[in-house]
PDB file of C-alpha atoms and ligand atoms in Angstrom:
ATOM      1  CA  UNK A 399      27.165 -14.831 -10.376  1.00 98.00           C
ATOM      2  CA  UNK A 400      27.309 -12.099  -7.691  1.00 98.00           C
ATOM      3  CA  UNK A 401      27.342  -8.606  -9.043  1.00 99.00           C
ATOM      4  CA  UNK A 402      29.784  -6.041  -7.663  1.00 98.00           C
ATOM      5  CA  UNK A 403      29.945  -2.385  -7.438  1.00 98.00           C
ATOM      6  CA  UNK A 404      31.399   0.502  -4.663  1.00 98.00           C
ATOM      7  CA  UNK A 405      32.725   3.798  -4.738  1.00 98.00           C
ATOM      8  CA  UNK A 406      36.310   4.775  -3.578  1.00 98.00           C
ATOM      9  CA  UNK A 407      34.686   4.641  -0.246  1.00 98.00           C
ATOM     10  CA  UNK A 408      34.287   1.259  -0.579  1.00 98.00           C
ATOM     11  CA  UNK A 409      36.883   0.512  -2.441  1.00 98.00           C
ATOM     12  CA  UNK A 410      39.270  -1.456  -0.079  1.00 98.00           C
ATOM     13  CA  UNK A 411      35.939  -2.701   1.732  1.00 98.00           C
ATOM     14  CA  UNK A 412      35.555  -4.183  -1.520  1.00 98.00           C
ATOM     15  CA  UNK A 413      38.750  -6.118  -2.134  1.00 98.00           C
ATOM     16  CA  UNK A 414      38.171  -7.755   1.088  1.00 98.00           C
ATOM     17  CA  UNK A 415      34.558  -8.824  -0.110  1.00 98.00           C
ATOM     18  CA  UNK A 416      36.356 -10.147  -3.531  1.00 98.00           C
ATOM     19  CA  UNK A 417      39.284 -11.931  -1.605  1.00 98.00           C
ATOM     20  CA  UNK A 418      36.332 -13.731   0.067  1.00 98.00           C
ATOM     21  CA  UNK A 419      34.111 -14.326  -2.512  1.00 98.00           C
ATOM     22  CA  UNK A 420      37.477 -16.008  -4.124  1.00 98.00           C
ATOM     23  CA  UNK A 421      38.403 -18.102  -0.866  1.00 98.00           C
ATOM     24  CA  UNK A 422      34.499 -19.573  -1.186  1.00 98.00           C
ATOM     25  CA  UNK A 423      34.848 -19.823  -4.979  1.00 98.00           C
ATOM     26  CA  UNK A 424      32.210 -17.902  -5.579  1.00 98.00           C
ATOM     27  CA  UNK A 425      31.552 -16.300  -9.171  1.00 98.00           C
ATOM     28  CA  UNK A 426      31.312 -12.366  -9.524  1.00 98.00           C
ATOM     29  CA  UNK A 427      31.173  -9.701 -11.792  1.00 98.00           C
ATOM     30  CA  UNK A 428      32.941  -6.167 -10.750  1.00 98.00           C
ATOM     31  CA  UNK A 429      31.382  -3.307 -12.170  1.00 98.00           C
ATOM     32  CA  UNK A 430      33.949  -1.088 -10.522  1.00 96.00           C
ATOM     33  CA  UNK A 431      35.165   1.468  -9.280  1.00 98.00           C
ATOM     34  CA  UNK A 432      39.035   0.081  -9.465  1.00 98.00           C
ATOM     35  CA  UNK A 433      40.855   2.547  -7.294  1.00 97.00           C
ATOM     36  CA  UNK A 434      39.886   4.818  -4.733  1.00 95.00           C
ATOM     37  CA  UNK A 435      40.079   7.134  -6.570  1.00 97.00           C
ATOM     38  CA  UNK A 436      36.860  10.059  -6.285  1.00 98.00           C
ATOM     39  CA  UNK A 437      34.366   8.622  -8.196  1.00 98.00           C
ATOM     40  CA  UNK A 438      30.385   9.465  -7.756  1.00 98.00           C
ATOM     41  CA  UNK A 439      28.592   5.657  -6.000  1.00 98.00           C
ATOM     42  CA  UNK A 440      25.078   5.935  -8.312  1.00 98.00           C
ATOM     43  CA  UNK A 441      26.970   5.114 -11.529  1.00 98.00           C
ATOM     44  CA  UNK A 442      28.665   1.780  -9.666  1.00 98.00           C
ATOM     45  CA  UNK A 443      25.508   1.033  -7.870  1.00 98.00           C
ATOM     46  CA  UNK A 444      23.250   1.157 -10.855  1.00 98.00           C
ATOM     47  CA  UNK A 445      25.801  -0.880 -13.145  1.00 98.00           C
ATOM     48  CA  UNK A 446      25.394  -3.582 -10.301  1.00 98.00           C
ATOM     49  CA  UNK A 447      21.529  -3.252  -9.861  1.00 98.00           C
ATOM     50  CA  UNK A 448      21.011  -3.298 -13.450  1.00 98.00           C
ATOM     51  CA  UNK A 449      22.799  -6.544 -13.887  1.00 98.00           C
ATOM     52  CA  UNK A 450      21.033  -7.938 -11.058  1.00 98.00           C
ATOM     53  CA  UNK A 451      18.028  -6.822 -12.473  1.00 98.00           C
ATOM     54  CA  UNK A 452      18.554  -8.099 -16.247  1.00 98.00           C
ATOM     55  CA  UNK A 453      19.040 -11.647 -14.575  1.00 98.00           C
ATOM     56  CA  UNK A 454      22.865 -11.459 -15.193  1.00 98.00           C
ATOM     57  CA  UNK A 455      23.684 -11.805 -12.151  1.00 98.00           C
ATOM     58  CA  UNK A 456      21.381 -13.780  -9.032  1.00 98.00           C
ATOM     59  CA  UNK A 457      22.667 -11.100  -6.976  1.00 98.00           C
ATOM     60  CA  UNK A 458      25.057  -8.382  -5.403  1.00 98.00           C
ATOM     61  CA  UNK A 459      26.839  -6.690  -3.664  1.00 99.00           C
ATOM     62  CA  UNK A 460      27.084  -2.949  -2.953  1.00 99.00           C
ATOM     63  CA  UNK A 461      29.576  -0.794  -0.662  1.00 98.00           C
ATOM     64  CA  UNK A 462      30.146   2.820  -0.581  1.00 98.00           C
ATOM     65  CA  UNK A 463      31.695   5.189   2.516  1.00 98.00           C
ATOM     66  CA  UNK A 464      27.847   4.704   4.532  1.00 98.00           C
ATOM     67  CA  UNK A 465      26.520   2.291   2.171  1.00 98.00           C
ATOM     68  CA  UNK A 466      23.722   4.912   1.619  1.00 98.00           C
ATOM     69  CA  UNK A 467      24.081   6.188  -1.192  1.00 98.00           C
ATOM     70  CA  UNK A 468      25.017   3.564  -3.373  1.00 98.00           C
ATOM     71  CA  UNK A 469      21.572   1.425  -2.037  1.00 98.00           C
ATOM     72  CA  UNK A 470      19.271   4.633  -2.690  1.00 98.00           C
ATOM     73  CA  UNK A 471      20.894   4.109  -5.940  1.00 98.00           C
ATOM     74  CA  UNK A 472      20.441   0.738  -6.618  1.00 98.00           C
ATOM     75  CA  UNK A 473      16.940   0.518  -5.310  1.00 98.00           C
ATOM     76  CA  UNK A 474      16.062   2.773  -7.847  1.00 98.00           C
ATOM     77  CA  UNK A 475      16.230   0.215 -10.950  1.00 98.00           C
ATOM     78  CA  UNK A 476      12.939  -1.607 -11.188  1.00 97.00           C
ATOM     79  CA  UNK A 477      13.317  -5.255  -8.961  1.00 97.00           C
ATOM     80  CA  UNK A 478      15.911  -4.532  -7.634  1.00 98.00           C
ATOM     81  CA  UNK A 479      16.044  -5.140  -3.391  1.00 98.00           C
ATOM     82  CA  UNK A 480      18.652  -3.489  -2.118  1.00 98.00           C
ATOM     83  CA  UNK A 481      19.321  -3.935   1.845  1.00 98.00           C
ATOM     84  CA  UNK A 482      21.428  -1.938   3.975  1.00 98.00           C
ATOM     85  CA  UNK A 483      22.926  -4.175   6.330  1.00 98.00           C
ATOM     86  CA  UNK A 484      25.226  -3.231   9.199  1.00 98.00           C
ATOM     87  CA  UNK A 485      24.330  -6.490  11.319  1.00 98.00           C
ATOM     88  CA  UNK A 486      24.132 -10.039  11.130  1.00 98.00           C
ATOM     89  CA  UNK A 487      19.906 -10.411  12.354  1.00 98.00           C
ATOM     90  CA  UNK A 488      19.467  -7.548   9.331  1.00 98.00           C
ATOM     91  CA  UNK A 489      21.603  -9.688   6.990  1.00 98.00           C
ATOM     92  CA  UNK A 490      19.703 -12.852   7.488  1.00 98.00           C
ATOM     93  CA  UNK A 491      15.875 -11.202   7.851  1.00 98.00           C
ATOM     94  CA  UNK A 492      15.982  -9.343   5.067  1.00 98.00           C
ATOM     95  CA  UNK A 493      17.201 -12.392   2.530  1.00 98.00           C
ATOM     96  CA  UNK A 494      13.908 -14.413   4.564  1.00 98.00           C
ATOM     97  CA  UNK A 495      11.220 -11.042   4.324  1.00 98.00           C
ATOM     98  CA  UNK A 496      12.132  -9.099   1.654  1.00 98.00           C
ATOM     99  CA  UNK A 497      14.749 -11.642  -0.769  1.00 98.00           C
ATOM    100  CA  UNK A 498      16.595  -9.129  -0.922  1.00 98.00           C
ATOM    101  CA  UNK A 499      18.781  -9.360  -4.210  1.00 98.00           C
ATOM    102  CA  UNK A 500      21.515  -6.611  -3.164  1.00 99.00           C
ATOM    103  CA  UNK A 501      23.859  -6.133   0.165  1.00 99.00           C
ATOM    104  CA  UNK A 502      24.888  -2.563   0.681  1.00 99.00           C
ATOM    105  CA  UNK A 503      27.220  -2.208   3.511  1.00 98.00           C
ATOM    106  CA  UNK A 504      29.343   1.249   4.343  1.00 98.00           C
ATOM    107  CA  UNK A 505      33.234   1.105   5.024  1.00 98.00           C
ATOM    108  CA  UNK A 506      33.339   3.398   6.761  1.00 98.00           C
ATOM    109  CA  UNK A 507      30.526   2.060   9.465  1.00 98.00           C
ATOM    110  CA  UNK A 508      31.889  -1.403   9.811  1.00 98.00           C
ATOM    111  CA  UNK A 509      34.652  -3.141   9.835  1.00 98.00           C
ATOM    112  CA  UNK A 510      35.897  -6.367   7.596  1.00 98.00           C
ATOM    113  CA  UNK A 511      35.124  -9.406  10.142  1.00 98.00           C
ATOM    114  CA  UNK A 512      31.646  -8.053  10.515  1.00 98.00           C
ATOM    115  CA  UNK A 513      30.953  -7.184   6.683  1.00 98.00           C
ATOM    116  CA  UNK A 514      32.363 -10.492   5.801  1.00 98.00           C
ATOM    117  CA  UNK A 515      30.027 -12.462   8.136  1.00 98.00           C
ATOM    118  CA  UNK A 516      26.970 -10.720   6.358  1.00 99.00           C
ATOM    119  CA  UNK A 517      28.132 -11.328   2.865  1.00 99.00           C
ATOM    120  CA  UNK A 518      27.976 -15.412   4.360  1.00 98.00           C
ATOM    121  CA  UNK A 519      24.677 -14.458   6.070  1.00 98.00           C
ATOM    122  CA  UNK A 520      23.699 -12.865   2.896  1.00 98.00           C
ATOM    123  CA  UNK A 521      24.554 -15.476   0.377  1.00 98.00           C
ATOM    124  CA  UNK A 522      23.834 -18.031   2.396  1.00 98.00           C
ATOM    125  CA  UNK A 523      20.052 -17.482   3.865  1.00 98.00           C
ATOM    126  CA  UNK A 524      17.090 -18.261   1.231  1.00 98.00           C
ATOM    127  CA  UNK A 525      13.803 -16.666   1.345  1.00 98.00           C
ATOM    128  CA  UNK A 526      10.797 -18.039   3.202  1.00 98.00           C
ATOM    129  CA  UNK A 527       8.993 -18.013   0.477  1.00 97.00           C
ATOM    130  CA  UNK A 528       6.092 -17.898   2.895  1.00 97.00           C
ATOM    131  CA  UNK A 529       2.661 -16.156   1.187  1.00 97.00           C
ATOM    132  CA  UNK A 530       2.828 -13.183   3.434  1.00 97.00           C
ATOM    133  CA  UNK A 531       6.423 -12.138   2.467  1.00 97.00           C
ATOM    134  CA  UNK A 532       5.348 -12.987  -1.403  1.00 97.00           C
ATOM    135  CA  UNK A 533       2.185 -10.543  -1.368  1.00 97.00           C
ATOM    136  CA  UNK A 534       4.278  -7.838   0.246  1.00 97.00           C
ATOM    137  CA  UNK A 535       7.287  -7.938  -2.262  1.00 97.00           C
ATOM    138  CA  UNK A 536       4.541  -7.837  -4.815  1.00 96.00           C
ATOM    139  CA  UNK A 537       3.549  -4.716  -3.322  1.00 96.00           C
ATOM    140  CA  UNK A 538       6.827  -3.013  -3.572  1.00 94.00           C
ATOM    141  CA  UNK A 539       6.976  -3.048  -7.580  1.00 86.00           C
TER     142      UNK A 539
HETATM  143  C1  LIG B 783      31.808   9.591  -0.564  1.00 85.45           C
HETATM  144  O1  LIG B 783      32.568  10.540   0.105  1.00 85.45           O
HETATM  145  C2  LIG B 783      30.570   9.252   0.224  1.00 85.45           C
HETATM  146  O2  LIG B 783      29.682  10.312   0.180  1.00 85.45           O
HETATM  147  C3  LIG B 783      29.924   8.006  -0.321  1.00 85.45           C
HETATM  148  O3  LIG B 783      30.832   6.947  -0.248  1.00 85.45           O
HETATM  149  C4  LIG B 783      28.693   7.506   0.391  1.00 85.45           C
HETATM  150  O4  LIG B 783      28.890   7.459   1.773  1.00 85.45           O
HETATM  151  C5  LIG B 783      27.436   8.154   0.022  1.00 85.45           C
HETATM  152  O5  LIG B 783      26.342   7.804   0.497  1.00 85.45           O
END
């Protein structure tokens, strides 16, 4: 189950993201927003990160207008691993370094083809699990 949340600056990012997590058939959760409508990204970003974190949901996804927001939002519920990822190298290191648990991407920086390829990279890439990327994450909570 992937957990979803944006702004309305990510809104129609986000549609995109669902139509695609729909063609792979690929189970998701949207915490909103449902329009884009003005809404304010840390109360979409922390209904995501909060699911992720509870175990609800394996992971997520996150998009606001720079995608910076809503991931200094996220990261801020305890193991949670929110990456910012405007590029397919960031997309698949940070799932092998950091298992990173959350995507946060920024409409407004990329467009769909790109952000769509880094959800796959995203969803796709498992962690190393190698010992040196272990003692690190440990390090982070
Ligand atoms: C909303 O205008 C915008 O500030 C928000 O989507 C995001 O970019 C914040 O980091």
């Amino acid at each position: 189950m992937i957990a979803l949340g944006c702004d309305h600056g990510g809104y129609e990012l986000m549609q995109e993201v669902i139509r695609h997590l729909e063609e792979r058939g690929l189970e998701y959760k949207n915490f909103g927003c449902y329009s884009n409508e003005s809404v304010d990204y840390p109360i979409y970003g922390q209904a995501a990160a909060k699911a992720v974190a509870s175990s609800e949901c394996e992971k997520g996804i996150i998009i606001c207008g720079t995608g910076i927001g809503i991931s200094i939002s996220a990261n801020k519920i305890p193991g949670v691993r929110a990456a910012l990822c405007h590029d397919c190298f960031s997309a698949e290191a940070t799932r092998q370094h950091n298992d990173a648990n959350m995507l946060a991407m920024g409409a407004r920086v990329i467009g769909p083809g790109l952000a769509l390829k880094i959800v796959d990279i995203f969803l796709d890439t498992p962690f190393s699990n190698d010992e040196r990327h272990i003692r690190r994450i440990g390090m982070l909570e």
